[in-house]
């Protein structure tokens, strides 16, 4: 969380533009405040509480040409979202400016020490120790690069940090457990938390590793280790189309990304599924050998995908379990020889998931990252990686990446179990067109109009529909701010039924092959308490009689129809949030990439 950008260019007059463009591309990482520092003979620092648009209004129209600059968009951890807590932070004289993503765990001790030495703090943040540490090293006679290195070496915790000095065209940066990528352009060089920040300018990147430092200036990029020795790095080309990062005429990224799902699935399946032979062959997994059970670690939406994937594996005879990454305890869960631990993570940077994967790695398990982001920490640190190929997802609420994760997990289950079938391959291949059909014919907007004022929303489903019910509730919570809960359908009667009234619509996922009569029994239980029922189903003939509204989906067998049902739930949540005028792409208190534990 938090996004950082840095730029140093050979052209003049473009530093501020590049920083502002970069911040817009990073806003999904946090939007509590934004700020920039542009280096000239002095440092010009502008920062504001709120979104990047608030910063844009705060920056004077006057020409802010500079030699180099850094910018930041914040998801608050230490201190509320105020102008004072916004980054960049500076030393007492405003000669050093710093932006940071992560958490400096020893900041209180460092702050006490620096205050005792006479340095003045003006924010509640952990970050503010960094410019004072740099200044302290400069005061002791260190040159700028050494002062930066010495300051960073005092930090404990996670950080991606970037610094500019007055009168200098160099940006200094370092990372530990927070992402940082360098961009090599024609007219300048970039650094950022993530590629969308500068994809408009260059697709040539170098991923910085933990413990590495970077010196970035108009003539080049130099990467060093923590002793200052130069490290050889590989330049990679990212194949993201800058167009993918725009809204393409949709009101919100989320709606655009919902509509991109057929394309995302086609990309995910490409060259991996051969329908005629019914074979599934994932090139990245050619060397994967699994002899023991499979454990999934994940958070949020990705955890729901993991629940779905574990069920697919179990059905194919492979023991599999899903764990919330933040609760994963390798000591408590046996990891027999040959176990595979799969981190399901869109961003590949989620701190809880990374921590679980590292623990599994230390315990001797083979690790696999199932991720969307090429070069992410998960992709680089795991033994194997399978990309879900969904393309950039900017909306904080995960939509196309969830569906792509489900599809990728279906392929993984086939590879690991060695059990594929022509029917399975055909059903996967049919999904993009079926999703398009749901998008074209959905009446979710009318359902949203009927239930925008409900007290709470419940979602129920069994089997493969159970994780979809959890995901439906999560989408509703995060973008409408309304109370929503998802349950395995059979659980309702064990407690939650007490909450059901005529103001709590129940979205019942009832699809062929998931023990329809039992789920319909659960539907009748809520109907008897006067709750409105919205059935999401491929068998309307059997279900309509019990429902106030029906959201129909095509049939794709017991494993895949729930994927289609999920699309309807995404649309309902979107249209309710839209009617309530919520901040759909940037819901309050949230951020897309959660790099703190
Ligand atoms: O990047 P990850 O998949 O590891 O992120 C995990 C969760 O933070 C994420 O899925 C979150 O729950 C979604 N944004 C919810 O829509």
Coordinates of C-alpha atoms and ligand atoms in Angstrom, one line a residue:
X1 CA 0.0 0.0 0.0
X2 CA 1.1 3.5 -0.7
X3 CA 2.5 4.2 -4.1
X4 CA 5.8 5.9 -4.9
X5 CA 7.1 7.4 -8.1
X6 CA 10.4 8.9 -9.0
X7 CA 11.6 10.5 -12.2
X8 CA 14.7 12.1 -13.6
X9 CA 14.7 13.2 -17.2
X10 CA 16.8 14.7 -19.9
X11 CA 13.9 16.8 -21.2
X12 CA 13.0 19.9 -19.3
X13 CA 9.6 20.9 -18.0
X14 CA 8.2 17.4 -17.7
X15 CA 9.1 16.3 -14.2
X16 CA 5.9 17.4 -12.6
X17 CA 3.8 16.0 -15.4
X18 CA 5.5 12.6 -15.1
X19 CA 5.0 12.6 -11.4
X20 CA 1.3 13.5 -11.6
X21 CA 0.7 10.9 -14.3
X22 CA 2.5 8.3 -12.2
X23 CA 0.5 9.1 -9.1
X24 CA -2.8 8.7 -11.1
X25 CA -1.6 5.3 -12.1
X26 CA -0.7 4.4 -8.6
X27 CA -3.8 5.7 -6.8
X28 CA -5.3 2.2 -6.4
X29 CA -2.5 1.6 -3.8
X30 CA -3.8 4.3 -1.5
X31 CA -5.7 7.6 -1.7
X32 CA -5.6 9.2 1.7
X33 CA -3.2 11.9 0.6
X34 CA -0.8 12.7 -2.2
X35 CA 2.4 14.7 -2.6
X36 CA 5.4 15.6 -4.8
X37 CA 8.8 17.0 -4.3
X38 CA 10.6 18.5 -7.3
X39 CA 14.3 19.2 -7.0
X40 CA 15.7 22.5 -8.3
X41 CA 18.3 24.6 -6.6
X42 CA 15.8 24.2 -3.7
X43 CA 13.2 21.5 -3.1
X44 CA 9.6 22.4 -3.9
X45 CA 7.2 20.2 -1.9
X46 CA 3.4 20.1 -2.4
X47 CA 1.2 17.7 -0.5
X48 CA -2.5 17.4 0.3
X49 CA -4.9 15.2 2.2
X50 CA -7.2 13.4 -0.2
X51 CA -6.9 12.1 -3.7
X52 CA -4.5 13.1 -6.4
X53 CA -7.1 15.5 -7.8
X54 CA -6.7 17.5 -4.5
X55 CA -3.0 17.7 -5.0
X56 CA -3.5 18.8 -8.6
X57 CA -5.5 21.8 -7.4
X58 CA -2.8 22.6 -4.8
X59 CA 0.1 22.7 -7.2
X60 CA 0.6 26.2 -8.5
X61 CA 0.1 26.8 -12.3
X62 CA 3.6 28.3 -12.3
X63 CA 6.2 26.3 -14.1
X64 CA 7.6 23.7 -11.8
X65 CA 10.4 22.5 -14.0
X66 CA 12.9 20.5 -12.2
X67 CA 16.0 18.3 -12.3
X68 CA 14.3 15.3 -10.7
X69 CA 11.3 14.5 -8.5
X70 CA 9.5 12.0 -6.3
X71 CA 5.8 11.5 -5.5
X72 CA 3.6 9.5 -3.2
X73 CA 0.0 8.4 -2.8
X74 CA -0.7 7.3 0.8
X75 CA -2.7 4.6 2.6
X76 CA -2.5 5.7 6.2
X77 CA -0.8 3.5 8.7
X78 CA 0.9 5.9 11.2
X79 CA -1.3 8.9 11.8
X80 CA -4.5 10.1 10.2
X81 CA -4.8 11.3 6.6
X82 CA -3.7 15.0 7.0
X83 CA -1.6 17.4 5.0
X84 CA 1.1 17.1 7.7
X85 CA 1.2 13.3 7.5
X86 CA 1.3 13.3 3.7
X87 CA 4.6 12.4 2.0
X88 CA 7.2 13.6 0.9
X89 CA 8.7 14.3 4.3
X90 CA 11.8 16.5 4.6
X91 CA 14.6 17.4 6.9
X92 CA 14.5 20.5 9.0
X93 CA 15.9 22.8 6.3
X94 CA 14.0 21.2 3.4
X95 CA 17.1 19.9 1.6
X96 CA 16.2 16.2 1.6
X97 CA 12.8 14.8 0.6
X98 CA 11.7 11.2 1.1
X99 CA 8.7 9.1 0.1
X100 CA 8.2 5.6 1.6
X101 CA 5.9 2.6 1.3
X102 CA 6.0 0.1 4.1
X103 CA 6.4 0.2 7.9
X104 CA 9.5 1.1 9.7
X105 CA 9.3 -1.0 12.9
X106 CA 12.0 0.7 14.9
X107 CA 10.9 4.3 14.1
X108 CA 10.0 5.2 17.7
X109 CA 13.6 4.5 18.9
X110 CA 15.0 6.3 16.0
X111 CA 12.7 9.3 16.5
X112 CA 13.7 9.5 20.2
X113 CA 17.4 9.5 19.2
X114 CA 16.9 12.1 16.5
X115 CA 14.8 14.4 18.7
X116 CA 17.5 14.2 21.4
X117 CA 20.0 15.3 18.7
X118 CA 17.8 18.4 18.0
X119 CA 15.9 17.3 14.8
X120 CA 12.3 18.5 14.7
X121 CA 9.4 16.2 13.7
X122 CA 6.2 17.6 12.2
X123 CA 4.2 14.4 11.5
X124 CA 3.0 11.3 13.2
X125 CA 4.5 9.1 10.5
X126 CA 7.2 6.4 10.8
X127 CA 8.7 7.8 7.5
X128 CA 9.8 11.1 8.9
X129 CA 12.8 9.5 10.6
X130 CA 14.3 8.8 7.2
X131 CA 15.0 12.4 6.0
X132 CA 16.4 13.3 9.5
X133 CA 18.6 10.2 9.4
X134 CA 19.9 11.2 6.0
X135 CA 20.5 14.8 7.2
X136 CA 22.3 13.5 10.3
X137 CA 24.7 11.5 8.1
X138 CA 25.2 14.5 5.8
X139 CA 26.0 16.6 8.9
X140 CA 28.6 14.0 9.9
X141 CA 30.3 14.5 6.5
X142 CA 28.9 11.7 4.4
X143 CA 28.3 12.3 0.7
X144 CA 24.6 12.1 -0.4
X145 CA 24.7 8.5 -1.6
X146 CA 26.5 7.3 1.5
X147 CA 24.2 9.3 3.7
X148 CA 21.2 7.7 2.0
X149 CA 22.7 4.2 2.4
X150 CA 23.6 4.7 6.0
X151 CA 20.1 6.0 6.8
X152 CA 18.5 3.0 5.1
X153 CA 20.8 0.6 6.9
X154 CA 19.3 1.8 10.2
X155 CA 15.8 0.9 9.3
X156 CA 14.0 -2.3 10.4
X157 CA 10.8 -3.4 8.8
X158 CA 9.6 -3.1 5.2
X159 CA 10.3 -0.2 2.9
X160 CA 10.5 1.0 -0.6
X161 CA 12.0 4.4 -0.2
X162 CA 13.1 7.2 -2.6
X163 CA 14.9 10.4 -2.0
X164 CA 15.8 13.6 -3.8
X165 CA 18.1 16.4 -2.7
X166 CA 18.1 20.1 -3.6
X167 CA 20.3 20.9 -6.6
X168 CA 20.6 17.3 -7.7
X169 CA 19.2 15.4 -10.7
X170 CA 19.7 12.0 -8.9
X171 CA 17.0 10.0 -7.3
X172 CA 18.2 7.4 -4.7
X173 CA 16.1 4.4 -3.8
X174 CA 16.2 1.2 -1.9
X175 CA 13.8 -1.7 -1.0
X176 CA 13.1 -4.3 1.5
X177 CA 9.9 -6.4 1.4
X178 CA 8.0 -3.6 -0.5
X179 CA 8.0 -3.5 -4.3
X180 CA 10.1 -1.2 -6.4
X181 CA 10.6 -1.3 -10.1
X182 CA 12.9 0.9 -12.2
X183 CA 11.9 2.1 -15.7
X184 CA 14.3 2.8 -18.6
X185 CA 12.9 5.4 -21.0
X186 CA 14.2 7.2 -24.0
X187 CA 14.3 10.6 -22.3
X188 CA 14.4 9.8 -18.7
X189 CA 14.4 7.1 -16.0
X190 CA 11.7 6.2 -13.6
X191 CA 11.1 4.3 -10.4
X192 CA 7.8 3.2 -9.0
X193 CA 5.9 0.8 -6.7
X194 CA 4.4 -0.7 -9.8
X195 CA 4.6 -0.6 -13.6
X196 CA 1.3 1.2 -14.3
X197 CA 2.9 4.4 -12.9
X198 CA 5.2 4.8 -16.0
X199 CA 3.9 2.3 -18.6
X200 CA 2.8 5.3 -20.7
X201 CA 6.5 6.2 -21.0
X202 CA 8.4 2.9 -21.1
X203 CA 7.9 -0.8 -21.0
X204 CA 11.6 -1.6 -20.2
X205 CA 12.0 -2.4 -16.5
X206 CA 14.5 -3.6 -13.9
X207 CA 13.0 -5.1 -10.7
X208 CA 14.9 -4.2 -7.6
X209 CA 15.5 -7.0 -5.1
X210 CA 15.4 -6.8 -1.3
X211 CA 18.5 -5.2 0.0
X212 CA 19.4 -3.5 -3.2
X213 CA 19.9 0.3 -3.7
X214 CA 19.5 2.3 -6.9
X215 CA 21.0 5.5 -8.2
X216 CA 18.8 6.9 -10.9
X217 CA 19.8 9.9 -13.0
X218 CA 19.2 11.1 -16.6
X219 CA 22.2 9.2 -17.9
X220 CA 21.3 5.8 -16.4
X221 CA 20.4 3.5 -13.6
X222 CA 23.0 2.0 -11.3
X223 CA 22.0 -0.8 -8.9
X224 CA 24.2 -1.7 -5.9
X225 CA 24.2 -4.0 -2.9
X226 CA 24.1 -2.6 0.6
X227 CA 27.9 -2.1 0.5
X228 CA 27.8 -0.1 -2.6
X229 CA 29.1 -2.8 -5.0
X230 CA 27.5 -2.7 -8.4
X231 CA 25.1 -5.5 -9.1
X232 CA 24.3 -6.7 -12.7
X233 CA 20.6 -6.5 -13.4
X234 CA 18.4 -7.9 -16.2
X235 CA 16.3 -5.5 -18.2
X236 CA 12.8 -7.0 -18.9
X237 CA 10.1 -5.9 -21.2
X238 CA 6.5 -5.7 -19.8
X239 CA 3.8 -6.6 -22.2
X240 CA 1.0 -4.4 -20.8
X241 CA -0.7 -2.2 -23.3
X242 CA -1.0 1.4 -21.8
X243 CA -4.6 1.4 -23.2
X244 CA -5.4 -1.4 -20.8
X245 CA -4.9 1.1 -17.9
X246 CA -7.5 3.5 -19.2
X247 CA -11.3 3.5 -18.5
X248 CA -12.2 3.1 -22.2
X249 CA -15.4 5.1 -21.9
X250 CA -16.8 3.3 -18.8
X251 CA -17.7 5.3 -15.8
X252 CA -15.6 3.2 -13.5
X253 CA -12.6 0.9 -13.8
X254 CA -14.6 -1.7 -12.0
X255 CA -17.3 -1.8 -14.7
X256 CA -14.7 -1.8 -17.4
X257 CA -12.9 -4.7 -15.7
X258 CA -16.2 -6.6 -15.2
X259 CA -16.7 -6.3 -19.0
X260 CA -13.1 -7.4 -19.7
X261 CA -13.7 -10.8 -18.2
X262 CA -14.3 -12.7 -21.4
X263 CA -11.0 -11.3 -22.9
X264 CA -9.2 -12.0 -19.6
X265 CA -10.3 -15.6 -19.6
X266 CA -9.3 -16.1 -23.3
X267 CA -5.9 -14.8 -22.5
X268 CA -5.6 -17.0 -19.4
X269 CA -6.5 -20.1 -21.5
X270 CA -4.5 -19.3 -24.6
X271 CA -2.0 -22.1 -25.5
X272 CA -2.8 -23.9 -22.3
X273 CA -6.1 -25.8 -23.2
X274 CA -6.5 -28.0 -26.3
X275 CA -10.1 -28.7 -26.6
X276 CA -9.9 -31.5 -29.2
X277 CA -7.7 -33.6 -27.1
X278 CA -9.1 -32.4 -23.8
X279 CA -5.5 -31.7 -22.7
X280 CA -4.4 -29.0 -20.4
X281 CA -0.7 -28.1 -20.6
X282 CA 0.7 -25.1 -18.7
X283 CA 4.2 -24.4 -19.9
X284 CA 5.3 -22.7 -16.7
X285 CA 4.4 -25.8 -14.7
X286 CA 6.4 -28.3 -16.8
X287 CA 8.9 -28.9 -14.0
X288 CA 6.4 -28.9 -11.2
X289 CA 6.4 -32.1 -9.2
X290 CA 3.9 -32.6 -6.5
X291 CA 3.9 -35.7 -4.3
X292 CA 2.3 -34.4 -1.1
X293 CA -0.8 -32.4 -0.3
X294 CA -1.4 -28.9 -1.7
X295 CA -1.9 -26.0 0.7
X296 CA -3.2 -22.6 -0.5
X297 CA -2.4 -19.4 1.3
X298 CA -4.3 -16.2 0.3
X299 CA -6.2 -13.2 1.5
X300 CA -9.6 -11.6 0.7
X301 CA -10.9 -12.3 -2.8
X302 CA -7.9 -14.5 -3.5
X303 CA -8.7 -16.6 -0.5
X304 CA -12.2 -17.2 -2.0
X305 CA -10.5 -18.3 -5.2
X306 CA -8.3 -20.6 -3.2
X307 CA -11.3 -22.2 -1.5
X308 CA -12.6 -22.9 -4.9
X309 CA -9.3 -24.3 -6.2
X310 CA -8.8 -26.6 -3.2
X311 CA -12.2 -28.1 -3.7
X312 CA -11.4 -28.8 -7.4
X313 CA -8.2 -30.6 -6.3
X314 CA -9.9 -32.6 -3.6
X315 CA -12.5 -33.7 -6.1
X316 CA -9.7 -35.0 -8.3
X317 CA -8.2 -37.0 -5.5
X318 CA -5.5 -34.5 -4.4
X319 CA -5.6 -33.6 -0.7
X320 CA -5.9 -29.8 -0.6
X321 CA -6.6 -27.1 2.0
X322 CA -6.9 -23.4 2.0
X323 CA -5.6 -21.1 4.7
X324 CA -6.0 -17.4 5.3
X325 CA -2.4 -16.3 4.9
X326 CA -2.6 -14.1 8.0
X327 CA -3.5 -17.2 10.1
X328 CA -1.1 -19.6 8.4
X329 CA 1.2 -21.4 10.9
X330 CA 3.6 -23.9 9.4
X331 CA 4.4 -25.3 12.8
X332 CA 0.7 -26.2 13.4
X333 CA 0.0 -27.7 9.9
X334 CA 2.0 -30.7 8.8
X335 CA 3.9 -30.2 5.6
X336 CA 4.8 -33.7 4.5
X337 CA 7.7 -34.3 2.0
X338 CA 6.6 -33.2 -1.5
X339 CA 4.0 -30.7 -0.4
X340 CA 3.1 -27.8 -2.6
X341 CA 2.2 -24.4 -1.1
X342 CA 0.4 -22.1 -3.5
X343 CA 0.2 -18.4 -2.9
X344 CA -2.9 -17.0 -4.7
X345 CA -2.3 -13.3 -5.0
X346 CA -3.3 -10.9 -7.7
X347 CA -0.7 -8.3 -6.8
X348 CA 2.0 -10.8 -5.8
X349 CA 2.9 -8.3 -3.0
X350 CA 0.4 -8.9 -0.2
X351 CA 2.4 -8.9 3.0
X352 CA 0.4 -11.7 4.7
X353 CA 0.6 -14.0 1.7
X354 CA 4.3 -13.3 1.2
X355 CA 5.0 -14.0 4.8
X356 CA 3.1 -17.4 4.6
X357 CA 5.0 -18.3 1.4
X358 CA 8.4 -17.5 3.0
X359 CA 7.5 -19.6 6.0
X360 CA 6.5 -22.5 3.7
X361 CA 9.7 -22.1 1.8
X362 CA 11.8 -22.2 5.0
X363 CA 9.9 -25.3 6.0
X364 CA 11.0 -27.1 2.9
X365 CA 7.8 -27.0 0.8
X366 CA 7.8 -26.3 -2.9
X367 CA 6.1 -23.0 -3.5
X368 CA 4.1 -21.7 -6.4
X369 CA 2.9 -18.2 -7.0
X370 CA -0.5 -17.9 -8.8
X371 CA -0.4 -14.2 -9.6
X372 CA -1.2 -11.5 -12.1
X373 CA 1.8 -9.3 -11.8
X374 CA 5.0 -10.3 -13.7
X375 CA 8.1 -9.7 -11.7
X376 CA 6.1 -9.3 -8.4
X377 CA 7.7 -10.5 -5.2
X378 CA 5.7 -13.7 -5.2
X379 CA 6.7 -14.4 -8.8
X380 CA 10.3 -13.9 -8.0
X381 CA 10.5 -15.7 -4.7
X382 CA 8.5 -18.8 -5.3
X383 CA 10.0 -21.9 -6.9
X384 CA 7.3 -21.8 -9.6
X385 CA 5.0 -19.2 -11.0
X386 CA 1.7 -19.4 -13.0
X387 CA 0.4 -16.1 -14.4
X388 CA -3.3 -15.6 -14.5
X389 CA -2.9 -13.0 -17.4
X390 CA -5.8 -10.8 -16.4
X391 CA -4.0 -7.6 -17.4
X392 CA -3.9 -4.5 -15.1
X393 CA -6.7 -4.3 -12.6
X394 CA -7.1 -0.8 -11.3
X395 CA -10.4 -0.9 -9.4
X396 CA -9.7 -1.8 -5.8
X397 CA -12.5 -4.4 -5.8
X398 CA -11.1 -7.5 -7.5
X399 CA -13.3 -8.7 -10.4
X400 CA -11.6 -10.0 -13.5
X401 CA -8.7 -11.2 -11.5
X402 CA -11.0 -13.4 -9.3
X403 CA -12.5 -15.1 -12.3
X404 CA -9.0 -15.5 -13.9
X405 CA -7.8 -17.0 -10.7
X406 CA -10.7 -19.5 -10.7
X407 CA -9.9 -20.5 -14.3
X408 CA -6.1 -20.7 -13.6
X409 CA -6.9 -22.9 -10.6
X410 CA -9.0 -25.2 -12.7
X411 CA -6.1 -25.7 -15.0
X412 CA -3.7 -26.2 -12.1
X413 CA -6.0 -28.8 -10.6
X414 CA -5.9 -30.7 -13.9
X415 CA -2.1 -30.5 -14.1
X416 CA -1.5 -31.5 -10.5
X417 CA -4.0 -34.4 -10.5
X418 CA -3.1 -35.5 -14.0
X419 CA -6.8 -35.8 -14.6
X420 CA -8.1 -33.9 -17.5
X421 CA -11.1 -34.6 -19.8
X422 CA -12.4 -33.3 -23.0
X423 CA -15.6 -32.1 -21.2
X424 CA -13.5 -30.2 -18.7
X425 CA -11.5 -28.5 -21.4
X426 CA -14.6 -27.7 -23.5
X427 CA -16.3 -26.2 -20.5
X428 CA -13.3 -24.0 -19.8
X429 CA -13.2 -22.9 -23.5
X430 CA -16.9 -22.0 -23.4
X431 CA -16.6 -19.7 -20.4
X432 CA -15.7 -16.5 -22.3
X433 CA -18.8 -16.6 -24.5
X434 CA -21.0 -17.6 -21.6
X435 CA -19.7 -14.7 -19.5
X436 CA -20.4 -12.4 -22.4
X437 CA -23.9 -13.7 -22.5
X438 CA -24.4 -12.9 -18.8
X439 CA -23.0 -9.4 -19.3
X440 CA -25.3 -8.8 -22.3
X441 CA -28.5 -10.2 -20.8
X442 CA -28.1 -9.5 -17.0
X443 CA -31.0 -7.8 -15.2
X444 CA -28.8 -7.1 -12.2
X445 CA -29.4 -3.4 -12.6
X446 CA -33.2 -3.9 -11.9
X447 CA -32.4 -6.1 -8.9
X448 CA -30.1 -3.3 -7.6
X449 CA -32.9 -0.8 -8.0
X450 CA -35.3 -3.0 -6.0
X451 CA -32.9 -3.6 -3.1
X452 CA -30.7 -0.5 -2.8
X453 CA -32.3 0.3 0.6
X454 CA -31.9 -3.0 2.3
X455 CA -30.7 -3.3 6.0
X456 CA -28.3 -6.1 5.0
X457 CA -27.6 -8.6 2.2
X458 CA -27.0 -12.3 2.7
X459 CA -25.5 -14.6 0.1
X460 CA -25.8 -18.4 0.3
X461 CA -24.5 -21.3 -1.8
X462 CA -23.1 -24.8 -1.3
X463 CA -20.2 -26.7 -2.8
X464 CA -18.5 -24.6 -5.5
X465 CA -21.0 -21.9 -4.9
X466 CA -20.0 -21.5 -1.2
X467 CA -16.8 -19.4 -2.0
X468 CA -18.8 -17.5 -4.6
X469 CA -21.3 -16.6 -1.9
X470 CA -18.4 -15.3 0.3
X471 CA -17.1 -13.3 -2.6
X472 CA -20.5 -11.9 -3.5
X473 CA -20.8 -10.5 0.1
X474 CA -17.3 -9.1 0.1
X475 CA -18.0 -7.2 -3.2
X476 CA -21.2 -5.8 -1.7
X477 CA -19.5 -4.7 1.5
X478 CA -16.5 -3.1 0.0
X479 CA -18.1 -0.9 -2.7
X480 CA -21.6 -0.2 -1.2
X481 CA -20.5 0.1 2.5
X482 CA -23.6 -1.9 3.3
X483 CA -23.7 -4.9 5.7
X484 CA -23.4 -8.1 3.8
X485 CA -22.5 -11.7 4.8
X486 CA -21.9 -14.8 2.8
X487 CA -22.6 -18.3 4.1
X488 CA -22.3 -21.9 3.1
X489 CA -26.1 -22.5 2.6
X490 CA -26.3 -25.2 5.2
X491 CA -24.9 -22.9 7.9
X492 CA -27.7 -20.3 7.8
X493 CA -29.9 -22.3 10.2
X494 CA -27.1 -22.6 12.7
X495 CA -27.3 -19.0 13.8
X496 CA -27.4 -16.4 11.0
X497 CA -31.1 -17.1 10.4
X498 CA -31.8 -15.0 13.5
X499 CA -30.8 -11.9 11.5
X500 CA -33.2 -12.6 8.5
X501 CA -36.1 -10.2 8.2
X502 CA -38.2 -8.8 5.4
X503 CA -35.5 -6.2 4.9
X504 CA -32.6 -8.6 4.3
X505 CA -32.6 -9.8 0.7
X506 CA -31.0 -13.3 0.4
X507 CA -29.0 -14.0 -2.8
X508 CA -29.3 -17.8 -3.3
X509 CA -26.8 -19.4 -5.6
X510 CA -28.7 -22.5 -6.9
X511 CA -27.0 -24.2 -9.8
X512 CA -27.3 -27.7 -11.3
X513 CA -25.2 -30.3 -9.6
X514 CA -24.8 -28.6 -6.2
X515 CA -27.4 -30.6 -4.3
X516 CA -30.2 -28.3 -5.5
X517 CA -33.0 -29.8 -3.2
X518 CA -30.9 -29.0 -0.1
X519 CA -30.2 -25.4 -1.1
X520 CA -33.9 -25.0 -2.0
X521 CA -34.7 -26.2 1.5
X522 CA -32.5 -23.4 2.8
X523 CA -34.2 -20.9 0.5
X524 CA -37.6 -22.0 1.9
X525 CA -36.3 -21.4 5.4
X526 CA -35.6 -17.8 4.7
X527 CA -38.7 -17.3 2.6
X528 CA -40.7 -18.4 5.7
X529 CA -39.1 -15.4 7.5
X530 CA -40.4 -13.1 4.7
X531 CA -36.9 -12.4 3.3
X532 CA -36.9 -11.4 -0.4
X533 CA -35.1 -14.1 -2.4
X534 CA -32.9 -13.3 -5.5
X535 CA -32.0 -16.6 -7.1
X536 CA -28.9 -16.8 -9.3
X537 CA -29.4 -20.0 -11.3
X538 CA -29.1 -22.0 -14.5
X539 CA -32.2 -24.0 -13.7
X540 CA -35.0 -21.3 -13.5
X541 CA -37.7 -23.9 -14.0
X542 CA -36.9 -25.5 -10.7
X543 CA -36.1 -22.3 -8.8
X544 CA -38.3 -19.5 -10.0
X545 CA -41.3 -20.5 -7.8
X546 CA -39.3 -19.7 -4.7
X547 CA -37.7 -16.4 -5.8
X548 CA -38.8 -12.8 -6.0
X549 CA -36.2 -12.2 -8.7
X550 CA -34.2 -14.6 -10.9
X551 CA -30.8 -13.8 -12.3
X552 CA -30.2 -16.4 -14.9
X553 CA -26.9 -17.8 -16.1
X554 CA -26.0 -20.4 -18.8
X555 CA -25.2 -23.9 -17.6
X556 CA -21.6 -25.0 -17.5
X557 CA -21.7 -28.0 -15.2
X558 CA -21.4 -28.0 -11.4
X559 CA -17.8 -26.7 -11.3
X560 CA -18.1 -23.8 -13.7
X561 CA -21.6 -22.5 -13.5
X562 CA -20.7 -20.8 -10.2
X563 CA -18.1 -18.8 -12.1
X564 CA -20.9 -17.4 -14.2
X565 CA -23.2 -16.8 -11.1
X566 CA -20.4 -14.7 -9.7
X567 CA -20.6 -12.3 -12.6
X568 CA -24.2 -11.5 -11.7
X569 CA -23.2 -10.8 -8.1
X570 CA -20.5 -8.4 -9.3
X571 CA -23.0 -6.5 -11.4
X572 CA -25.6 -6.3 -8.5
X573 CA -22.9 -4.9 -6.2
X574 CA -21.7 -2.4 -8.8
X575 CA -25.2 -1.1 -9.6
X576 CA -26.2 -0.7 -6.0
X577 CA -22.9 1.2 -5.3
X578 CA -23.6 3.3 -8.3
X579 CA -27.1 4.2 -7.2
X580 CA -25.7 5.1 -3.7
X581 CA -23.1 7.2 -5.4
X582 CA -20.2 5.4 -3.7
X583 CA -16.5 5.8 -4.5
X584 CA -16.6 2.6 -6.5
X585 CA -13.0 2.4 -7.8
X586 CA -11.5 3.7 -4.5
X587 CA -13.7 2.5 -1.6
X588 CA -13.1 4.2 1.7
X589 CA -10.3 2.8 3.9
X590 CA -9.1 0.3 1.4
X591 CA -6.2 -0.1 -1.0
X592 CA -5.5 -2.5 -3.8
X593 CA -2.1 -3.8 -2.7
X594 CA -1.9 -4.5 1.0
X595 CA 1.8 -4.6 1.8
X596 CA 1.4 -4.3 5.6
X597 CA 0.6 -7.2 8.0
Ligands
LIG1 O1 -3.2 -9.0 -4.3 P1 -3.9 -10.0 -3.5 O2 -4.7 -10.9 -4.4 O3 -2.9 -10.8 -2.7 O4 -4.8 -9.2 -2.5 C1 -5.6 -9.9 -1.5 C2 -6.7 -9.0 -1.0 O5 -6.2 -7.9 -0.5 C3 -7.7 -8.7 -2.2 O6 -8.1 -9.8 -2.8 C4 -8.9 -7.9 -1.7 O7 -9.7 -8.7 -0.8 C5 -9.7 -7.5 -2.9 N1 -9.3 -6.2 -3.3 C6 -11.2 -7.4 -2.6 O8 -11.9 -7.0 -3.7

